[in-house]
Coordinates of C-alpha atoms in Angstrom, one line a residue:
Chain D
M1 CA -0.1 24.7 -26.7
N2 CA -2.9 22.3 -26.5
F3 CA -3.1 18.9 -24.7
W4 CA -2.1 16.6 -27.6
E5 CA 0.5 18.5 -28.8
T6 CA 2.0 19.0 -25.1
F7 CA 1.6 15.2 -24.9
Y8 CA 3.1 14.4 -28.0
K9 CA 6.6 16.2 -27.3
N10 CA 6.6 14.3 -23.5
K11 CA 9.0 11.5 -24.7
L12 CA 8.4 9.5 -21.4
A13 CA 4.6 10.0 -21.8
I14 CA 5.1 8.2 -25.3
T15 CA 7.1 5.5 -23.7
G16 CA 4.4 5.1 -21.2
S17 CA 1.8 5.2 -23.7
G18 CA 3.2 2.6 -25.7
I19 CA 3.7 0.3 -22.8
V20 CA 0.0 0.2 -21.8
L21 CA -0.7 0.0 -25.9
L22 CA 1.4 -3.1 -26.2
L23 CA -0.2 -4.9 -22.9
F24 CA -3.6 -4.4 -23.9
I25 CA -2.7 -5.8 -27.4
V26 CA -1.0 -9.0 -25.3
S27 CA -4.1 -9.2 -23.5
L28 CA -6.3 -9.5 -26.3
L29 CA -4.5 -11.4 -28.3
A30 CA -3.2 -13.9 -25.6
P31 CA -4.6 -16.8 -27.4
L32 CA -2.7 -16.3 -30.7
L33 CA 0.6 -14.9 -28.8
A34 CA 1.5 -17.6 -26.4
P35 CA 3.4 -20.5 -27.4
Y36 CA 1.8 -23.2 -25.7
D37 CA -1.4 -23.6 -23.6
P38 CA -0.7 -21.9 -20.2
G39 CA -2.4 -24.8 -18.3
Q40 CA -0.5 -27.5 -20.3
I41 CA 1.0 -29.7 -17.7
D42 CA 4.2 -31.7 -18.9
L43 CA 5.7 -33.5 -16.2
K44 CA 8.9 -34.5 -18.5
N45 CA 9.8 -31.0 -18.4
V46 CA 9.7 -29.4 -14.9
L47 CA 11.4 -26.9 -13.9
A48 CA 13.3 -26.4 -17.1
S49 CA 15.6 -23.5 -17.5
P50 CA 15.0 -21.0 -20.4
S51 CA 15.8 -22.1 -23.6
W52 CA 14.5 -21.6 -27.1
N53 CA 11.7 -23.8 -26.5
N54 CA 10.6 -22.1 -23.2
L55 CA 11.9 -18.7 -23.6
F56 CA 11.8 -18.1 -20.0
G57 CA 11.4 -21.7 -18.4
T58 CA 9.1 -23.9 -17.1
D59 CA 7.5 -24.2 -13.7
Q60 CA 7.1 -26.6 -11.3
L61 CA 4.3 -28.8 -13.2
G62 CA 6.3 -28.4 -16.5
R63 CA 3.6 -25.3 -17.7
D64 CA 5.5 -22.7 -20.0
V65 CA 6.0 -19.3 -17.6
L66 CA 6.0 -17.2 -21.0
S67 CA 2.4 -18.4 -22.2
R68 CA 1.5 -18.1 -18.5
M69 CA 2.6 -14.7 -18.4
I70 CA 1.0 -13.5 -21.6
W71 CA -2.4 -15.0 -20.0
G72 CA -1.6 -13.4 -16.8
A73 CA -1.4 -9.8 -18.3
R74 CA -5.2 -10.5 -18.9
I75 CA -5.9 -10.8 -15.3
S76 CA -3.9 -7.9 -14.3
L77 CA -5.6 -5.7 -16.7
K78 CA -9.1 -6.8 -15.7
V79 CA -8.2 -6.3 -11.8
G80 CA -6.4 -3.0 -12.7
F81 CA -9.3 -1.3 -14.3
A82 CA -12.3 -3.0 -12.5
A83 CA -10.8 -2.2 -8.9
T84 CA -10.2 1.4 -10.2
G85 CA -13.2 1.9 -12.0
L86 CA -15.2 0.8 -8.5
A87 CA -12.8 3.4 -6.7
I88 CA -13.2 6.1 -9.0
I89 CA -16.8 5.4 -8.9
I90 CA -17.1 5.5 -5.3
G91 CA -14.7 8.3 -5.0
A92 CA -16.5 10.6 -7.6
I93 CA -19.4 10.3 -5.8
L94 CA -18.3 10.7 -2.2
G95 CA -16.0 13.6 -3.2
A96 CA -18.6 15.5 -5.0
T97 CA -21.3 15.2 -2.8
A98 CA -18.8 16.5 0.2
G99 CA -17.2 19.2 -2.1
Y100 CA -20.6 20.2 -3.7
Y101 CA -22.7 20.3 -0.2
G102 CA -20.2 21.5 2.2
G103 CA -21.2 21.7 5.8
W104 CA -22.0 18.7 7.9
V105 CA -22.2 16.4 5.0
D106 CA -18.6 17.4 4.2
A107 CA -17.6 17.0 7.7
V108 CA -19.2 13.4 8.1
I109 CA -17.8 12.2 4.7
M110 CA -14.2 13.7 5.2
R111 CA -13.8 12.3 8.7
F112 CA -15.0 8.7 6.9
V113 CA -12.2 9.2 4.5
D114 CA -9.5 9.9 7.7
I115 CA -10.6 6.6 9.5
M116 CA -10.3 4.6 6.5
L117 CA -7.1 6.2 6.3
C118 CA -5.9 4.6 9.5
F119 CA -6.2 1.1 8.2
P120 CA -3.0 0.1 6.7
T121 CA -4.8 -0.8 3.4
F122 CA -3.1 -4.2 3.1
F123 CA -4.6 -5.3 6.7
L124 CA -8.0 -4.3 5.6
I125 CA -7.8 -6.3 2.2
L126 CA -6.7 -9.2 4.1
A127 CA -9.2 -9.1 7.0
V128 CA -12.0 -8.8 4.5
I129 CA -10.5 -11.5 2.3
A130 CA -10.7 -13.7 5.6
F131 CA -14.1 -13.2 5.4
L132 CA -15.0 -13.7 1.8
E133 CA -13.7 -15.9 -0.7
P134 CA -10.5 -15.2 -2.5
S135 CA -11.6 -15.2 -6.1
I136 CA -10.8 -12.7 -9.1
W137 CA -14.1 -10.9 -8.4
N138 CA -13.7 -10.3 -4.6
I139 CA -10.0 -9.3 -5.2
M140 CA -11.4 -6.5 -7.9
I141 CA -14.0 -5.5 -5.4
I142 CA -12.0 -5.2 -2.4
I143 CA -9.2 -3.3 -3.8
G144 CA -11.5 -0.8 -5.3
L145 CA -13.7 -0.6 -1.7
T146 CA -10.4 0.4 0.0
G147 CA -8.9 2.7 -2.7
W148 CA -11.5 5.5 -3.3
M149 CA -10.2 7.5 -0.3
G150 CA -7.7 9.6 -2.5
V151 CA -9.9 10.1 -5.3
T152 CA -12.5 11.2 -3.0
R153 CA -10.1 14.1 -1.4
L154 CA -9.0 15.0 -4.9
V155 CA -12.7 15.4 -6.2
R156 CA -13.7 17.3 -3.3
A157 CA -11.0 20.0 -3.6
D158 CA -12.2 20.6 -7.5
F159 CA -15.6 20.7 -6.6
I160 CA -14.7 23.5 -3.6
T161 CA -13.3 25.8 -6.3
L162 CA -15.5 25.1 -9.2
R163 CA -19.2 25.5 -7.1
E164 CA -18.4 29.3 -6.9
R165 CA -17.5 29.8 -10.4
D166 CA -20.0 31.8 -12.8
F167 CA -21.2 28.8 -14.6
V168 CA -22.5 27.2 -11.9
K169 CA -24.2 30.0 -10.4
A170 CA -25.8 30.8 -13.9
A171 CA -26.8 26.8 -13.9
R172 CA -28.4 27.1 -10.7
T173 CA -30.1 30.7 -11.5
I174 CA -32.0 28.9 -14.6
G175 CA -33.0 26.3 -12.1
A176 CA -31.1 23.3 -12.8
S177 CA -31.1 20.6 -10.1
D178 CA -28.4 19.8 -8.0
L179 CA -27.8 16.4 -9.5
R180 CA -28.1 18.1 -13.0
I181 CA -24.9 20.9 -11.6
I182 CA -23.1 18.1 -10.1
F183 CA -23.1 15.5 -13.0
V184 CA -23.6 17.9 -16.5
H185 CA -21.7 21.3 -15.1
I186 CA -18.9 20.5 -12.7
L187 CA -18.3 16.8 -12.7
P188 CA -16.7 17.2 -16.6
N189 CA -14.4 20.2 -15.3
A190 CA -13.0 17.6 -12.6
M191 CA -12.4 14.9 -15.1
A192 CA -8.8 15.8 -15.6
S193 CA -7.7 15.1 -12.1
I194 CA -9.7 11.9 -11.9
L195 CA -8.4 10.2 -14.6
V196 CA -4.8 10.9 -13.7
A197 CA -5.8 9.6 -10.4
A198 CA -7.4 6.7 -12.4
T199 CA -4.1 5.9 -14.3
L200 CA -1.7 6.0 -11.3
G201 CA -4.6 4.0 -9.5
I202 CA -4.5 1.2 -12.2
A203 CA -0.9 0.9 -11.3
G204 CA -1.6 0.5 -7.5
A205 CA -4.0 -1.9 -8.0
I206 CA -2.0 -3.9 -9.9
L207 CA 0.6 -3.9 -7.6
T208 CA -1.9 -4.9 -4.8
E209 CA -3.3 -7.6 -6.8
S210 CA 0.2 -9.2 -7.6
A211 CA 1.1 -9.1 -3.7
L212 CA -2.4 -10.8 -2.7
S213 CA -2.0 -13.4 -5.4
F214 CA 1.5 -14.1 -4.3
L215 CA 0.4 -14.3 -0.8
G216 CA -1.7 -17.2 -2.3
I217 CA -5.1 -15.0 -1.3
G218 CA -5.5 -13.4 -4.8
V219 CA -6.1 -15.1 -8.0
Q220 CA -6.0 -18.8 -7.2
P221 CA -4.3 -21.0 -9.6
P222 CA -4.4 -22.7 -11.8
T223 CA -5.6 -19.5 -13.3
P224 CA -2.4 -18.0 -14.4
S225 CA -1.4 -14.2 -13.0
W226 CA 2.0 -12.8 -11.9
G227 CA 1.7 -12.9 -8.7
N228 CA 1.0 -16.5 -8.1
I229 CA 3.8 -17.5 -11.1
L230 CA 6.3 -15.4 -8.2
T231 CA 4.7 -18.0 -5.6
A232 CA 5.7 -20.9 -7.5
G233 CA 9.4 -18.8 -7.4
K234 CA 9.3 -18.4 -3.7
D235 CA 8.7 -22.1 -3.5
N236 CA 11.6 -23.1 -5.7
I237 CA 14.0 -20.2 -5.0
D238 CA 17.0 -22.4 -4.7
I239 CA 16.7 -23.8 -7.9
A240 CA 14.6 -21.7 -10.4
W241 CA 15.6 -18.2 -10.6
W242 CA 13.6 -17.5 -13.9
L243 CA 10.0 -18.1 -12.2
S244 CA 11.1 -15.3 -9.4
L245 CA 12.8 -13.0 -12.2
Y246 CA 10.5 -12.6 -15.3
P247 CA 6.8 -12.3 -13.6
G248 CA 8.3 -9.4 -11.6
L249 CA 9.9 -7.3 -14.2
A250 CA 6.8 -8.0 -16.3
I251 CA 4.7 -6.2 -13.1
L252 CA 7.7 -3.5 -12.6
I253 CA 7.4 -2.7 -16.7
T254 CA 3.6 -2.6 -16.4
V255 CA 3.7 -0.5 -13.5
V256 CA 6.1 1.8 -14.7
G257 CA 3.8 2.2 -18.2
Y258 CA 1.0 3.4 -16.1
N259 CA 2.7 5.8 -14.1
L260 CA 4.5 7.5 -17.1
L261 CA 1.4 7.6 -18.6
G262 CA -0.2 9.3 -15.5
E263 CA 2.2 11.9 -15.0
G264 CA 2.5 12.8 -18.7
I265 CA -1.0 13.5 -18.8
R266 CA -1.1 15.4 -15.6
D267 CA 1.7 17.3 -16.9
S268 CA 0.0 17.7 -20.5
L269 CA -3.1 19.2 -18.7
D270 CA -1.2 21.4 -16.3
P271 CA 1.0 24.0 -18.4
R272 CA 2.6 25.2 -15.3
L273 CA 4.6 22.0 -14.4
I274 CA 6.2 22.1 -17.7
K275 CA 9.8 23.1 -17.0
Chain S
M1 CA 2.0 23.1 24.3
P2 CA 0.3 20.6 26.8
G3 CA -3.0 22.0 25.6
Y4 CA -2.1 21.4 21.8
I5 CA -1.3 17.8 22.6
F6 CA -4.5 17.6 24.8
K7 CA -6.5 18.9 21.9
R8 CA -4.9 16.5 19.5
M9 CA -5.5 13.5 21.9
L10 CA -9.6 14.6 22.3
F11 CA -9.5 14.3 18.3
M12 CA -8.7 10.9 18.9
I13 CA -11.6 9.5 20.4
P14 CA -14.4 10.0 17.5
M15 CA -11.4 8.5 15.1
L16 CA -11.2 5.1 17.6
L17 CA -15.0 5.0 17.8
G18 CA -14.7 5.3 14.1
I19 CA -12.2 2.7 13.6
T20 CA -14.3 0.1 15.9
L21 CA -17.4 0.6 14.0
V22 CA -15.4 0.1 10.8
C23 CA -14.0 -3.3 12.4
F24 CA -17.5 -4.2 13.5
F25 CA -18.9 -3.7 10.0
V26 CA -15.9 -6.1 8.5
M27 CA -16.9 -8.7 10.8
H28 CA -20.3 -8.8 9.6
L29 CA -19.1 -8.6 6.0
A30 CA -19.3 -12.4 5.5
P31 CA -22.5 -13.4 3.6
G32 CA -25.1 -14.8 6.3
L33 CA -24.0 -15.1 9.7
P34 CA -20.2 -15.7 10.6
T35 CA -21.4 -19.2 11.7
D36 CA -22.9 -20.3 8.7
L37 CA -19.5 -19.6 6.6
Q38 CA -17.7 -21.5 9.2
T39 CA -19.9 -24.4 8.3
Q40 CA -19.2 -24.3 4.7
M41 CA -15.9 -23.8 5.3
N42 CA -15.1 -26.5 8.0
P43 CA -17.2 -29.1 8.3
K44 CA -15.0 -31.1 10.9
S45 CA -15.5 -28.6 13.8
T46 CA -18.8 -27.3 13.0
V47 CA -20.8 -27.6 16.1
E48 CA -18.1 -26.5 18.5
M49 CA -17.0 -23.5 16.2
K50 CA -20.3 -22.5 15.7
E51 CA -20.9 -22.3 19.4
R52 CA -17.7 -20.4 20.2
L53 CA -18.7 -18.2 17.2
K54 CA -21.7 -17.1 18.8
T55 CA -21.0 -16.6 22.2
L56 CA -17.7 -14.5 20.9
Y57 CA -20.1 -12.2 18.6
E58 CA -23.2 -12.5 20.7
L59 CA -25.2 -13.3 17.3
D60 CA -28.3 -14.1 19.3
K61 CA -28.6 -10.4 20.2
P62 CA -29.6 -7.3 18.1
V63 CA -26.8 -5.5 16.2
H64 CA -26.6 -2.7 18.5
E65 CA -26.1 -4.6 21.7
Q66 CA -23.5 -6.9 20.0
Y67 CA -21.3 -3.9 19.2
W68 CA -21.7 -2.4 22.4
S69 CA -20.8 -5.3 24.6
W70 CA -17.9 -6.0 22.0
L71 CA -16.4 -2.2 22.6
K72 CA -17.0 -2.9 26.1
K73 CA -14.8 -5.9 26.1
L74 CA -12.3 -3.9 24.1
S75 CA -12.0 -1.3 26.4
S76 CA -10.7 -3.9 28.8
G77 CA -8.1 -5.2 26.5
D78 CA -10.3 -8.3 25.7
L79 CA -10.2 -9.2 21.9
G80 CA -11.4 -12.8 22.7
I81 CA -10.1 -16.0 22.5
S82 CA -8.4 -17.4 19.2
F83 CA -9.9 -20.0 17.1
S84 CA -6.7 -21.8 16.4
S85 CA -5.7 -24.8 18.5
D86 CA -3.9 -23.0 20.9
H87 CA -7.2 -21.5 22.3
R88 CA -5.2 -18.4 24.0
P89 CA -6.4 -15.2 24.5
V90 CA -5.9 -12.9 20.9
T91 CA -4.4 -10.0 22.9
A92 CA -1.5 -12.3 24.5
K93 CA -0.9 -13.7 20.9
I94 CA -0.8 -10.1 19.5
M95 CA 1.5 -8.5 22.6
E96 CA 4.5 -11.4 21.9
R97 CA 4.5 -10.6 18.7
L98 CA 4.2 -6.7 18.4
P99 CA 7.2 -5.5 19.4
I100 CA 9.3 -7.4 16.8
T101 CA 7.4 -5.8 14.1
I102 CA 7.7 -2.4 16.1
I103 CA 11.3 -2.7 16.3
L104 CA 11.6 -3.5 12.7
E105 CA 9.4 -0.9 11.7
F106 CA 11.6 1.7 13.6
L107 CA 14.8 0.1 12.3
S108 CA 13.0 0.6 8.7
L109 CA 12.0 4.2 9.6
I110 CA 15.8 4.6 10.2
I111 CA 17.0 3.5 7.5
I112 CA 14.5 5.6 5.3
I113 CA 15.4 8.7 6.9
A114 CA 19.3 7.8 6.5
I115 CA 19.1 7.3 2.6
A116 CA 16.2 9.2 1.6
L117 CA 17.1 12.6 3.2
P118 CA 20.3 13.0 1.8
I119 CA 19.2 11.8 -1.7
G120 CA 16.3 14.5 -1.7
V121 CA 18.8 17.3 -0.5
L122 CA 21.9 16.6 -2.5
S123 CA 19.8 16.0 -5.7
A124 CA 17.8 19.5 -5.0
V125 CA 21.2 21.3 -4.3
H126 CA 22.6 19.8 -7.3
Q127 CA 19.4 20.3 -9.5
N128 CA 19.9 18.5 -13.3
S129 CA 23.2 17.3 -12.0
I130 CA 24.2 13.7 -13.0
F131 CA 23.3 12.3 -9.6
D132 CA 20.2 14.2 -9.8
K133 CA 18.8 12.6 -13.0
V134 CA 20.2 9.2 -12.1
T135 CA 18.4 9.3 -8.5
G136 CA 15.4 10.4 -10.5
V137 CA 15.3 7.5 -12.6
L138 CA 15.9 5.1 -9.8
V139 CA 13.3 6.8 -7.7
F140 CA 10.8 6.6 -10.1
I141 CA 11.7 2.7 -10.7
G142 CA 11.3 2.3 -6.9
F143 CA 7.3 3.8 -6.9
A144 CA 7.1 0.8 -9.4
V145 CA 9.2 -2.3 -7.9
P146 CA 7.0 -4.7 -6.3
T147 CA 9.1 -5.1 -2.8
F148 CA 8.0 -8.9 -2.6
W149 CA 9.5 -9.5 -5.8
L150 CA 12.6 -7.3 -4.7
A151 CA 12.8 -9.6 -1.6
L152 CA 12.8 -12.6 -3.9
L153 CA 15.7 -11.2 -6.1
M154 CA 17.6 -10.4 -2.8
M155 CA 17.4 -13.5 -1.2
I156 CA 18.5 -15.1 -4.6
F157 CA 21.5 -13.1 -5.1
F158 CA 22.7 -12.3 -1.5
G159 CA 21.4 -15.6 0.3
I160 CA 21.9 -18.0 -2.2
H161 CA 24.2 -17.0 -5.1
L162 CA 26.7 -15.1 -2.8
G163 CA 25.4 -17.0 0.4
W164 CA 26.3 -14.0 2.7
L165 CA 22.9 -13.5 4.3
P166 CA 20.3 -16.0 5.9
I167 CA 17.1 -15.6 3.9
S168 CA 14.5 -17.0 6.7
G169 CA 13.9 -16.5 10.5
L170 CA 15.8 -14.3 13.0
R171 CA 18.1 -16.6 14.5
S172 CA 20.5 -19.5 13.3
L173 CA 19.7 -22.7 14.3
N174 CA 23.1 -23.3 16.3
Y175 CA 21.9 -19.6 17.9
E176 CA 22.1 -21.0 21.4
Y177 CA 25.9 -22.2 21.0
L178 CA 27.2 -19.2 20.2
T179 CA 29.1 -16.3 21.9
P180 CA 27.1 -13.2 22.9
W181 CA 29.1 -11.2 20.2
A182 CA 28.6 -14.0 17.5
Q183 CA 24.9 -14.0 18.6
F184 CA 24.8 -10.2 17.9
V185 CA 26.3 -10.9 14.5
D186 CA 23.7 -13.6 13.9
L187 CA 20.6 -11.4 14.7
I188 CA 22.2 -8.5 12.6
K189 CA 22.7 -10.6 9.9
H190 CA 19.1 -11.8 9.7
L191 CA 17.8 -8.5 10.0
I192 CA 19.6 -6.8 6.8
L193 CA 17.5 -8.1 4.3
P194 CA 13.9 -7.9 5.8
V195 CA 14.7 -4.2 7.4
F196 CA 15.9 -3.2 3.9
I197 CA 13.0 -4.4 2.2
S198 CA 10.7 -3.1 4.4
A199 CA 12.2 0.4 4.3
F200 CA 12.4 0.1 0.6
G201 CA 8.6 1.3 0.2
G202 CA 8.8 4.3 1.6
L203 CA 12.5 5.7 0.2
A204 CA 11.1 6.8 -3.3
G205 CA 8.4 8.9 -1.4
L206 CA 10.6 10.4 0.8
S207 CA 13.4 11.5 -1.2
R208 CA 11.1 12.8 -3.8
Y209 CA 9.4 14.7 -1.4
M210 CA 12.6 16.0 0.4
R211 CA 13.8 17.1 -3.0
A212 CA 10.7 19.1 -3.9
N213 CA 10.8 20.6 -0.5
M214 CA 14.2 21.4 -0.8
L215 CA 13.8 23.2 -4.0
E216 CA 11.1 25.2 -3.0
V217 CA 12.9 26.4 0.5
I218 CA 15.8 27.1 -1.5
R219 CA 13.8 30.0 -3.7
Q220 CA 12.6 31.6 -0.4
D221 CA 13.5 35.3 0.4
Y222 CA 15.4 34.5 3.5
I223 CA 17.8 32.3 1.6
M224 CA 18.6 35.2 -0.6
T225 CA 19.1 37.1 2.1
A226 CA 21.6 34.6 4.1
R227 CA 23.5 34.8 0.6
A228 CA 23.7 38.5 0.3
K229 CA 24.7 39.0 3.9
G230 CA 27.8 36.5 2.6
L231 CA 27.0 33.2 4.2
S232 CA 29.1 30.2 3.0
E233 CA 27.2 28.3 0.3
R234 CA 27.1 25.3 3.2
D235 CA 26.0 27.3 5.7
V236 CA 23.3 28.8 3.3
I237 CA 22.2 25.5 2.5
Y238 CA 22.8 22.9 5.5
K239 CA 22.1 25.6 8.3
H240 CA 18.9 27.7 6.9
A241 CA 17.6 25.8 4.0
L242 CA 18.1 22.3 5.7
R243 CA 16.1 22.8 8.4
N244 CA 13.3 24.4 7.0
A245 CA 12.5 21.8 4.6
L246 CA 12.9 19.2 7.0
L247 CA 10.1 20.1 8.9
P248 CA 7.3 18.9 6.5
A249 CA 9.2 15.6 6.1
I250 CA 7.8 14.9 9.5
T251 CA 4.1 14.6 8.3
I252 CA 5.4 12.5 5.4
L253 CA 6.8 10.1 7.7
G254 CA 3.9 10.2 9.5
L255 CA 1.7 9.1 6.7
S256 CA 4.3 6.4 5.6
I257 CA 3.6 4.2 8.9
P258 CA 0.2 2.8 7.6
G259 CA 2.3 1.3 4.8
L260 CA 5.1 -0.1 6.7
I261 CA 2.5 -1.7 9.2
G262 CA 0.6 -3.3 6.2
G263 CA 3.7 -4.2 4.4
S264 CA 4.9 -6.3 7.3
V265 CA 2.4 -8.6 6.5
I266 CA 4.4 -9.2 3.2
F267 CA 7.8 -9.3 4.3
E268 CA 7.2 -10.8 7.6
T269 CA 5.7 -13.9 5.7
I270 CA 8.6 -13.8 3.0
F271 CA 11.3 -13.6 5.3
A272 CA 9.7 -16.1 8.3
I273 CA 9.6 -13.4 11.0
P274 CA 7.6 -14.1 13.7
G275 CA 6.2 -10.7 14.2
M276 CA 2.4 -9.6 14.0
G277 CA 2.3 -9.3 10.2
Q278 CA 3.0 -13.0 9.6
L279 CA 0.4 -13.6 12.7
F280 CA -2.1 -11.9 10.8
Y281 CA -1.4 -13.8 7.6
M282 CA -1.4 -17.1 9.3
S283 CA -4.9 -16.1 11.1
V284 CA -6.1 -15.3 7.6
M285 CA -5.2 -18.4 5.9
A286 CA -6.6 -20.2 8.8
R287 CA -10.0 -18.1 9.1
D288 CA -9.1 -17.2 13.5
Y289 CA -11.9 -14.4 13.1
P290 CA -10.9 -13.0 16.6
T291 CA -7.2 -12.9 15.8
V292 CA -7.7 -11.1 12.4
M293 CA -10.0 -8.6 14.1
G294 CA -7.9 -7.7 16.8
I295 CA -4.8 -7.3 14.3
L296 CA -6.8 -5.4 12.2
L297 CA -7.9 -2.9 15.2
I298 CA -4.3 -2.6 16.5
G299 CA -3.1 -2.1 12.9
A300 CA -5.1 1.1 13.1
I301 CA -4.5 2.1 16.4
L302 CA -0.6 2.3 15.7
T303 CA -1.2 4.4 12.5
L304 CA -3.6 6.7 14.6
L305 CA -0.7 6.6 17.4
G306 CA 2.0 7.2 14.4
N307 CA 0.2 10.2 13.1
L308 CA 0.0 11.8 16.6
I309 CA 3.5 11.5 17.5
A310 CA 4.1 13.1 14.0
D311 CA 1.7 16.1 14.7
V312 CA 3.2 16.5 18.2
S313 CA 6.7 16.3 17.3
Y314 CA 5.8 18.7 14.3
A315 CA 4.1 21.2 16.7
L316 CA 7.2 20.9 19.0
A317 CA 9.4 21.7 16.0
D318 CA 7.4 24.4 14.5
P319 CA 5.9 27.2 17.0
R320 CA 3.4 28.3 14.2
I321 CA 1.6 24.9 14.3
R322 CA 1.0 25.2 18.5
I323 CA -0.1 28.5 18.4
S324 CA -2.6 28.8 15.5

């Protein structure tokens, strides 16, 4: 069976793709789908509970929570992709270098990975934010810069097995340069595990962004993000449960979607895993 | 065994140096000099702040000298003076809060083991049973739940809706007037939600790992031998299989330590617990750089120590490790 046949038969993977696709559509069509302007303040309608006018209620400034969540989907998608993209690029380059060259280059890179893994990721992210301004761009970069270690290990492991294969030896014999061997011959063969790591990484980045925004050091209001709606939920915890419930559900469903998709891709790429 | 521990501790020295290098790099991340940033951020106390930063980081000297003198101060336990209005040494500020965080992490570890191990083992022993399927779904959701959101929901449900549990701090306002027993009950009540939330992040990982491990062990030849010689299923599973499946779990527990410590920022902030995580959050918000750097360093060192303890206990439990 090839990849697509296996993937189509995996109901969970299809569910995951459905969720991810839906999120893309919601993000793209946010201006059309949102019933209200997400920044529109209505002081006569503050902390209104869910009703037909405001399906998910309103926040402390009378803004429609559903509309803010729809626009918030854009933020989490942006942060998820940008941060993971950065982590994958760093991880792939370092992992490829370590795995391909071996020796002291490998030793130095992998000890660096070990050292980075000693830092509780959340501590490292917060410390860097203390020095820089919290903005959506900085958040993307910081999450990316602190999330490449796992990818490095994966890519390195792939490169170590692949560099001994005949097609690599053949490429070397005809005089291909190291760069050409790494990027044209080996890297495409390591793409499968990178793709899985990326899908699962997006889920992790979205979780981290929402936690940072919740703590007030991520995406800054008035820009709506799922995390900073939850901050309002905590501030009004005894009167407005809807501010806490719905954005968290959105995060949960999104992360479940990416995780299902990632595991689905992995299972379809590796037939041995199928029971 | 002492030889193994010694070797393992020697290995920590380059790691420690690497950790200080990364911290030092983070300190110099700020665009331009940290003093310039301080000027932009806080126009009120520019001159004083600038001078203090300058003496703290010795910014007028070359980078390698800055690093060296910072390292010397570190080795004597001097993390500098806090920028906050109390002007206290960072080391003292961290040390008075560290025990609270460590006790909470320790309690969470116990909860993780007490819940995740049985779930993992039972779902492996009864593979494909309803229990296995239900816990499988729960574990999958557990990976995806933002813990701070779960904390909010539990505060709403148990704290506000039912009114069973307090939702902030470690003590009630009338704590001093309570009998010792009532004080103890009060403390436990305050601990339930934070410890559960802190443990939650590690539950899914460990139970899934335990299940996979147990499934692998059950297929081994020595399990078949144990069955063949007529041992009861109970003895086969809980004496022969469980012990072998438990070993690698030690490593997983060690690996979950950075996550637990990192999570302390979130749950200590949500539940207003005066631990190191809350201090870290407050210092980040106040741009109290010496405290931020101090806690970053302590967090990494705690992880390193946790890994050391995990490795040593693994070696104690499994002779193959310490011989090879």
